[in-house]
Short mmCIF file of N, CA and C in Angstrom, two decimals:
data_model
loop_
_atom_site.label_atom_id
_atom_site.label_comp_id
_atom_site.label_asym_id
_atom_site.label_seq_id
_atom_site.Cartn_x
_atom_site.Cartn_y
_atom_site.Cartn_z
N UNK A 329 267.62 42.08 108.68
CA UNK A 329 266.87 43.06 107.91
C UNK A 329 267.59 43.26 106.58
N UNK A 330 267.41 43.14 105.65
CA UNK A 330 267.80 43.55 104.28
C UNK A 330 266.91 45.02 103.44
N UNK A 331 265.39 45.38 103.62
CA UNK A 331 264.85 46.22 103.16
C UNK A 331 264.97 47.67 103.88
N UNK A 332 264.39 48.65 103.27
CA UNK A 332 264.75 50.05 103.51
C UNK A 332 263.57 50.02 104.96
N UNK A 333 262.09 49.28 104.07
CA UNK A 333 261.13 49.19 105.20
C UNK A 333 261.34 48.15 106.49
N UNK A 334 261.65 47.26 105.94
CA UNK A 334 262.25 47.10 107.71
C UNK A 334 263.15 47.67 108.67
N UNK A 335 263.66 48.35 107.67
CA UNK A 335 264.79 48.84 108.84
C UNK A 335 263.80 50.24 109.37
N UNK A 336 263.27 50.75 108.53
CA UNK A 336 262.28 52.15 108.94
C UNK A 336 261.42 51.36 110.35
N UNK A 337 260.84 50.35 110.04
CA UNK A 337 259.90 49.66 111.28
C UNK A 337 260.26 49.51 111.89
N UNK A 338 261.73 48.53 112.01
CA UNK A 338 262.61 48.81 113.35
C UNK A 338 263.17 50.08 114.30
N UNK A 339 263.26 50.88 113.41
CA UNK A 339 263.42 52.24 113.95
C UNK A 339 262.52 53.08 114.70
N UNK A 340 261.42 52.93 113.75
CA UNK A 340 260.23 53.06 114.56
C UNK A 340 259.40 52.90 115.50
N UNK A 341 259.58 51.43 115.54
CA UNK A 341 258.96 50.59 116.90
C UNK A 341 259.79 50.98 117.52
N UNK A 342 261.11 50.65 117.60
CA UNK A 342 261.75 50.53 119.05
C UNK A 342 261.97 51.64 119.67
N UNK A 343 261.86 53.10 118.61
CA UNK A 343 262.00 54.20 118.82
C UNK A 343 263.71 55.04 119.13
N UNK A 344 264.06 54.58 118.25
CA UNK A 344 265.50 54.59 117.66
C UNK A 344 265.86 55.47 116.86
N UNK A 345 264.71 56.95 117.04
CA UNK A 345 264.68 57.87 116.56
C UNK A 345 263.91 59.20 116.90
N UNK A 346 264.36 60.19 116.87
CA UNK A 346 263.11 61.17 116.69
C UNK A 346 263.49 62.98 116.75
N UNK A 347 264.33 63.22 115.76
CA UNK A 347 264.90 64.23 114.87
C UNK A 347 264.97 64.09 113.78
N UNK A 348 264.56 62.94 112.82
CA UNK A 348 264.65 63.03 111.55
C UNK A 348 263.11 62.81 110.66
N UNK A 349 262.83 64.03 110.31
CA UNK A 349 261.11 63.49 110.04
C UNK A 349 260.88 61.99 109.36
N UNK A 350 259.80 61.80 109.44
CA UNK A 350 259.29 60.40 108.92
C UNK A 350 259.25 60.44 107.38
N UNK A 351 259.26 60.96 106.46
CA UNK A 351 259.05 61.13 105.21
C UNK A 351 260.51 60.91 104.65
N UNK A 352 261.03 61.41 105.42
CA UNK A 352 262.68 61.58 105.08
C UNK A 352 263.11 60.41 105.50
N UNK A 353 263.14 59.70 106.82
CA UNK A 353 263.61 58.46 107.10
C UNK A 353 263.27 57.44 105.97
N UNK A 354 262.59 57.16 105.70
CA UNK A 354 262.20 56.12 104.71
C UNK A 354 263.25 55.97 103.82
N UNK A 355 263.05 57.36 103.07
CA UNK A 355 264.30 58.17 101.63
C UNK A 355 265.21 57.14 102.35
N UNK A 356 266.29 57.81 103.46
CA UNK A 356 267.45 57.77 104.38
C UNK A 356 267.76 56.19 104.04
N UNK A 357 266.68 55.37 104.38
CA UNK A 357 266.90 53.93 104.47
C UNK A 357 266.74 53.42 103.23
N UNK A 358 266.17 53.62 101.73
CA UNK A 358 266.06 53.18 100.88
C UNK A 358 267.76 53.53 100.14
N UNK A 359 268.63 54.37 100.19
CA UNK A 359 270.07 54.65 100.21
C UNK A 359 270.77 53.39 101.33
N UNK A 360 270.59 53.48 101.76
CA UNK A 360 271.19 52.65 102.37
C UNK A 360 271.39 50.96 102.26
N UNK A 361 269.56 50.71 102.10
CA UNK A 361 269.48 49.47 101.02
C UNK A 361 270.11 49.28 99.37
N UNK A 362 270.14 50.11 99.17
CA UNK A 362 270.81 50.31 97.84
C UNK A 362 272.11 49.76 97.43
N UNK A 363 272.84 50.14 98.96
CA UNK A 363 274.59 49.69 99.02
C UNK A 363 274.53 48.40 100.14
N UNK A 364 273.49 47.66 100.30
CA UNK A 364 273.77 46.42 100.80
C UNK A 364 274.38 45.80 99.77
N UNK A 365 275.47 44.61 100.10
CA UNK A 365 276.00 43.59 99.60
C UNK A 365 274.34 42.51 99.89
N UNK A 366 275.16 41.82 98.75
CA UNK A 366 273.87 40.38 99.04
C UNK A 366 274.67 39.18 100.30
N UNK A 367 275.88 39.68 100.23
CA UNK A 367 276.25 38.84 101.88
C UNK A 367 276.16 39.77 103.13
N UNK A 368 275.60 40.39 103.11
CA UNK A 368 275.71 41.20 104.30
C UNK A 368 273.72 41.33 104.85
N UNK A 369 273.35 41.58 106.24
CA UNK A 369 272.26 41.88 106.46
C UNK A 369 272.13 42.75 107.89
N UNK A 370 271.26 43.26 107.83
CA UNK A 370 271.10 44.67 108.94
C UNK A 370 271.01 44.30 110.32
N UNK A 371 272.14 44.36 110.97
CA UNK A 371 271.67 44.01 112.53
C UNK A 371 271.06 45.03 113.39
N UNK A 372 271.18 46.12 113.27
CA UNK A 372 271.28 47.01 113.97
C UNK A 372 270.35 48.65 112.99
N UNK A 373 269.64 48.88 113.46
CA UNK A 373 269.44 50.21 112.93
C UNK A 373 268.86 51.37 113.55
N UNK A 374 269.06 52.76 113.33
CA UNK A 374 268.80 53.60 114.08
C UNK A 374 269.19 54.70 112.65
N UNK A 375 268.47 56.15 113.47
CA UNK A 375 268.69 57.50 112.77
C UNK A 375 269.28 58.50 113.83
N UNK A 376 269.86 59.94 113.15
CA UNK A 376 269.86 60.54 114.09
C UNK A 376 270.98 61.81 113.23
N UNK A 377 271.38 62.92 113.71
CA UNK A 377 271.64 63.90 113.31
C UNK A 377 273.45 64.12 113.42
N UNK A 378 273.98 63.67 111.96
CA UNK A 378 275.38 63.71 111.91
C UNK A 378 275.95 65.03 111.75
N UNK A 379 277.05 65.21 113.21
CA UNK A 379 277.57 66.86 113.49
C UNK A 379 278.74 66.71 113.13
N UNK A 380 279.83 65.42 113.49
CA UNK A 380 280.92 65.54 113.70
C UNK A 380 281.59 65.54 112.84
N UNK A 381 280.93 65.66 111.00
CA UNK A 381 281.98 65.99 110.17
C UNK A 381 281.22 66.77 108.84
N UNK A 382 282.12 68.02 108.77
CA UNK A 382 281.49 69.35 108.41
C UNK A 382 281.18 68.59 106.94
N UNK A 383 281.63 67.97 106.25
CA UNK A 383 281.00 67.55 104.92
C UNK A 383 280.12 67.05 104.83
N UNK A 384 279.47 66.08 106.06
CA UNK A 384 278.12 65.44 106.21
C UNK A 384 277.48 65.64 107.09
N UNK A 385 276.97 66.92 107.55
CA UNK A 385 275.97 67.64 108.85
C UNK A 385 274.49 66.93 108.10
N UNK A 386 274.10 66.73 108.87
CA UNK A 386 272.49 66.61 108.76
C UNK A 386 271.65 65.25 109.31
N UNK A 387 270.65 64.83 109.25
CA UNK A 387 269.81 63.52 109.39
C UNK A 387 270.73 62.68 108.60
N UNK A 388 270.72 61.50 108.81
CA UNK A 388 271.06 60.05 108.45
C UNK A 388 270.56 59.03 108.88
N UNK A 389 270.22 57.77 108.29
CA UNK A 389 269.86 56.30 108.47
C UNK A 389 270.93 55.81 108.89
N UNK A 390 270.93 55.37 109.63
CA UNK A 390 272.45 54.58 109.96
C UNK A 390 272.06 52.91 110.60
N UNK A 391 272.96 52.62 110.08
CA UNK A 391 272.38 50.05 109.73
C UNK A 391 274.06 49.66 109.97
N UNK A 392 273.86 48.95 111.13
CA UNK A 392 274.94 48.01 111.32
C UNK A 392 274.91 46.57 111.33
N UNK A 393 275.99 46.42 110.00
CA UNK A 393 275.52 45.46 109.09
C UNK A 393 276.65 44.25 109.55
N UNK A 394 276.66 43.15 109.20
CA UNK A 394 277.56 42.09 109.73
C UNK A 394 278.98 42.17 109.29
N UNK A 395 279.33 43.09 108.16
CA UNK A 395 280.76 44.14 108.24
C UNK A 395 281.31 45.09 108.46
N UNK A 396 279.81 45.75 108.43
CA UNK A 396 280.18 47.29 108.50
C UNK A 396 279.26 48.72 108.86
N UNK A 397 279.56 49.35 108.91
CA UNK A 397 278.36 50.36 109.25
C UNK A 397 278.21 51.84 108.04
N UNK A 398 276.54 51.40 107.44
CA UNK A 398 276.72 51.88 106.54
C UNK A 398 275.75 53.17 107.09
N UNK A 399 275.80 54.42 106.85
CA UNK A 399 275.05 55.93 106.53
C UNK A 399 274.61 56.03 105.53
N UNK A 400 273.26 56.40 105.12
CA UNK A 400 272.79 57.08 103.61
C UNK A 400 272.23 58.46 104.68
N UNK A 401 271.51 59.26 103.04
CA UNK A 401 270.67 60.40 103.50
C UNK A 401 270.74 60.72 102.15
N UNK A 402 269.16 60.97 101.53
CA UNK A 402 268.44 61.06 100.44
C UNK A 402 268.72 62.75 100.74
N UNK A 403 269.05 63.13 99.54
CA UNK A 403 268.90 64.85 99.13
C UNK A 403 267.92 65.11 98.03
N UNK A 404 267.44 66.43 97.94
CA UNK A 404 266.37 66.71 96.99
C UNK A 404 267.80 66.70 95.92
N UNK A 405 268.41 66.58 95.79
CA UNK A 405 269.52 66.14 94.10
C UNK A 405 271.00 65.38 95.01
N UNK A 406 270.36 64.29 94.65
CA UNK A 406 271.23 63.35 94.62
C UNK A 406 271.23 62.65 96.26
N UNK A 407 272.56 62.08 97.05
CA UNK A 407 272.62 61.26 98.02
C UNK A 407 273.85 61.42 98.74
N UNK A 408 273.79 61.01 99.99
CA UNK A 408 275.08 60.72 100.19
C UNK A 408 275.28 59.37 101.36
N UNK A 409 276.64 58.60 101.25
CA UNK A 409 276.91 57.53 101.95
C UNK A 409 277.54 57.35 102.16
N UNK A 410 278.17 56.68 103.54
CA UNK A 410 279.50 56.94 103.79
C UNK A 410 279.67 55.00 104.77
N UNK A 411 281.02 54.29 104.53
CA UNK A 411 280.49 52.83 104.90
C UNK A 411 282.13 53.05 105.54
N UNK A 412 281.86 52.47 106.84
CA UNK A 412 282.60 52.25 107.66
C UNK A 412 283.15 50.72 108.13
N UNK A 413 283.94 49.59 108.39
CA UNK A 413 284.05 48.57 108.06
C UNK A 413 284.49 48.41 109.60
N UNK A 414 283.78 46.97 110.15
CA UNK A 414 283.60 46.96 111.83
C UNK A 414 285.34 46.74 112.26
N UNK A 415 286.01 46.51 111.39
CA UNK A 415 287.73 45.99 111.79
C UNK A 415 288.08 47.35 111.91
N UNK A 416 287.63 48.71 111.99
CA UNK A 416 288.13 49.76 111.72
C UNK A 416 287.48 50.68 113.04
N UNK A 417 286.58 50.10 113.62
CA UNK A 417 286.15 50.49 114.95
C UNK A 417 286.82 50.37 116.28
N UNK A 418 287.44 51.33 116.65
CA UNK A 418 287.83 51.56 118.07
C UNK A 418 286.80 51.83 119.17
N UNK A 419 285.82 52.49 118.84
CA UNK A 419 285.19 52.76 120.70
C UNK A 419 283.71 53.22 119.58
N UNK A 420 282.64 53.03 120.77
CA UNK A 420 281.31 53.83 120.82
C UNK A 420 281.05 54.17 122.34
N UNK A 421 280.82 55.69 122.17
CA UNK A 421 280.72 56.55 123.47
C UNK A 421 279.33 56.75 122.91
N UNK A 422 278.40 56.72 124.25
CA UNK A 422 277.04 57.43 124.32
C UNK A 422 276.92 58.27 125.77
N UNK A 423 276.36 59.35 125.68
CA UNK A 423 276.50 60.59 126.48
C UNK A 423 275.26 61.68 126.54
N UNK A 424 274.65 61.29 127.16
CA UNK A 424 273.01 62.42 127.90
C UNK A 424 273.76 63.45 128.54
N UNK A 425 273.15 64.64 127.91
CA UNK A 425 273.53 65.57 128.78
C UNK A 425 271.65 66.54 128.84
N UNK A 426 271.87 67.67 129.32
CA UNK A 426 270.66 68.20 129.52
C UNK A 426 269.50 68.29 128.22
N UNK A 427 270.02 68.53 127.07
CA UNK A 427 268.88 68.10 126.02
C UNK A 427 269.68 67.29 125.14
N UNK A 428 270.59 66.59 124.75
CA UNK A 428 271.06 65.96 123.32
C UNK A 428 271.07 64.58 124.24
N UNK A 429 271.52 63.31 122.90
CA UNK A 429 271.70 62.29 123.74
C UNK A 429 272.71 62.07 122.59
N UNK A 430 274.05 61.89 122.32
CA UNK A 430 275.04 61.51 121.73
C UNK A 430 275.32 60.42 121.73
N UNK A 431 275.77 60.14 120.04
CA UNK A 431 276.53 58.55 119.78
C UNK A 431 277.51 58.96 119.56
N UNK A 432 278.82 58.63 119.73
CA UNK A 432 280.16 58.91 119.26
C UNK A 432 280.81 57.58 118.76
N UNK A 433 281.25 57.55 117.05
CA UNK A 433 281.09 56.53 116.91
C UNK A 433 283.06 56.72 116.21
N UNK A 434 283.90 56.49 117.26
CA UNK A 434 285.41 56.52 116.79
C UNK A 434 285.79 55.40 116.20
N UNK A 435 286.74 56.26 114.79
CA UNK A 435 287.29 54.71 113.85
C UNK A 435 288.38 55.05 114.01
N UNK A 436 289.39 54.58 112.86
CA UNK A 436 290.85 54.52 113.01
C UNK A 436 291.24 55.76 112.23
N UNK A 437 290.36 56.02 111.43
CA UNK A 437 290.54 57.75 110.64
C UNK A 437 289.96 58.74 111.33
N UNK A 438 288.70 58.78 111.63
CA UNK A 438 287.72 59.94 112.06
C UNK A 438 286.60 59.30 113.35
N UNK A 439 286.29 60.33 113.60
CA UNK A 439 284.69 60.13 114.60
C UNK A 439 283.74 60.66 113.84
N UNK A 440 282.32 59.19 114.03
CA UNK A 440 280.98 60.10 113.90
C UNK A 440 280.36 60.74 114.92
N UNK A 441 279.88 61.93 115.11
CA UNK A 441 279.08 62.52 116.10
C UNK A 441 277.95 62.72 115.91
N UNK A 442 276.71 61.73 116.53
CA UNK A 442 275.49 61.46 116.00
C UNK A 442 274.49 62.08 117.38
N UNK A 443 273.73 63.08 116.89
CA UNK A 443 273.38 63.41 117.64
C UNK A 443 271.59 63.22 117.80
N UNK A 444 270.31 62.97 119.12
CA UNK A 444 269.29 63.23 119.33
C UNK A 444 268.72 63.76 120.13
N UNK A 445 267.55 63.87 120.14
CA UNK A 445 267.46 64.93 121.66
C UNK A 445 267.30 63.19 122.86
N UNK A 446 266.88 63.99 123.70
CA UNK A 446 267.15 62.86 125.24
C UNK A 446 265.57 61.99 124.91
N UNK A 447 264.50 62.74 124.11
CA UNK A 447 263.91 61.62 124.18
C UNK A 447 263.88 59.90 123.09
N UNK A 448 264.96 60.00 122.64
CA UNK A 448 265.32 58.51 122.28
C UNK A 448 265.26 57.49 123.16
N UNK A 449 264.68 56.43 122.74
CA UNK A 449 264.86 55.57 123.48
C UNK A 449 266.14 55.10 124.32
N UNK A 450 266.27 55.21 125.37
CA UNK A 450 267.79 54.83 126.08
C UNK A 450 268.42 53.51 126.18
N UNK A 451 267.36 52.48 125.37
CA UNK A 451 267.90 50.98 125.17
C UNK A 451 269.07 51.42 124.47
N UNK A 452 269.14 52.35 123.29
CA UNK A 452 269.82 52.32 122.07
C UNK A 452 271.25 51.81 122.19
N UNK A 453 271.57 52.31 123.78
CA UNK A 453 272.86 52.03 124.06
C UNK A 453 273.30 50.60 124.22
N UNK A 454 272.18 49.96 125.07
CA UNK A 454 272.56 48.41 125.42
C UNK A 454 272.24 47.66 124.15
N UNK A 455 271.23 47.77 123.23
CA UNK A 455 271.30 47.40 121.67
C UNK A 455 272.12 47.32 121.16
N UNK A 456 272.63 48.12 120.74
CA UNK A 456 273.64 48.91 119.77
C UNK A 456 274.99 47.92 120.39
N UNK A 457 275.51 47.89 121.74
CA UNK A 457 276.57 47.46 121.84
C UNK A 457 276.48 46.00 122.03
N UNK A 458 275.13 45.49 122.46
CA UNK A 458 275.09 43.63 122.62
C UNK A 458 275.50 43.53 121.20
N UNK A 459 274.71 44.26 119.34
CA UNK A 459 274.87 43.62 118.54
C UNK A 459 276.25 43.76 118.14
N UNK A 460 277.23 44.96 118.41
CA UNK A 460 278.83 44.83 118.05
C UNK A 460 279.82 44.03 119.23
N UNK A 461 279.27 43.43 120.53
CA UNK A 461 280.12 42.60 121.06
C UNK A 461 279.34 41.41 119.68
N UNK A 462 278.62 40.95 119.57
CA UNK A 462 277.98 39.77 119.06
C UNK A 462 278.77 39.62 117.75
N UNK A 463 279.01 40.69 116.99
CA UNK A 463 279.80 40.73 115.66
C UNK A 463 281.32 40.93 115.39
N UNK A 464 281.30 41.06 117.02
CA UNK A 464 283.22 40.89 117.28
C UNK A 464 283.76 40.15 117.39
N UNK A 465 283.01 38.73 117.44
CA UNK A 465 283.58 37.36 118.04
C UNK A 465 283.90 36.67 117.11
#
């Protein structure tokens, strides 16, 4: 995937989302296309509601890319993005509890804490980790 709209369709179809309105996702993913490299392309994509660090609370696009894992999120003034690099990944925890369904995404500095409610699709987990064993090798 390289475009903002494919990655929105992917998200969509597979249902790899559903806390971040649709109007806004689009925004979310067109930031995100923005800071692709032209060697890099989207393996992986999903949205969902960043808690675990008080400077960036809110909805995000989040694309895991064949280096790295990049976040946007379109603001009514201005953006924000934050790119994480896959050599810098220690663990992804996912965790259902009675209404949230958590990504915990630990690096060598910080954790993301990505949060949705339980009705996300529950592939997200076996997705998400076939494409980072696949990009570890």
């Amino acid at each position: 995937m390289r475009t903002a709209k494919e990655m929105y369709d992917f998200v969509i179809d597979n249902g790899y989302v559903n806390r971040v309105p649709k109007r806004w996702l689009k925004k979310h993913f067109e930031v995100v296309e923005q800071r692709l490299r032209s060697d890099e392309d989207v393996m992986f994509a999903f949205a969902g509601c960043n808690v675990g660090d008080l400077d960036m609370v809110g909805n995000f696009a989040y694309a895991i890319t064949t280096k790295r894992i990049l976040m946007g999120k379109k603001k009514i003034i201005g953006e924000v993005t934050k790119s994480i690099l896959l050599e810098h990944l220690n663990d992804v925890t996912f965790k259902k509890d009675f209404n949230f369904y958590t990504i915990t995404i630990d690096t060598i500095k910080e954790k993301l804490v990505i949060r949705n409610n339980r009705k996300i699709n529950p592939n997200i987990e076996l997705e998400m980790q076939d494409v980072l064993l696949k990009l570890n090798k």
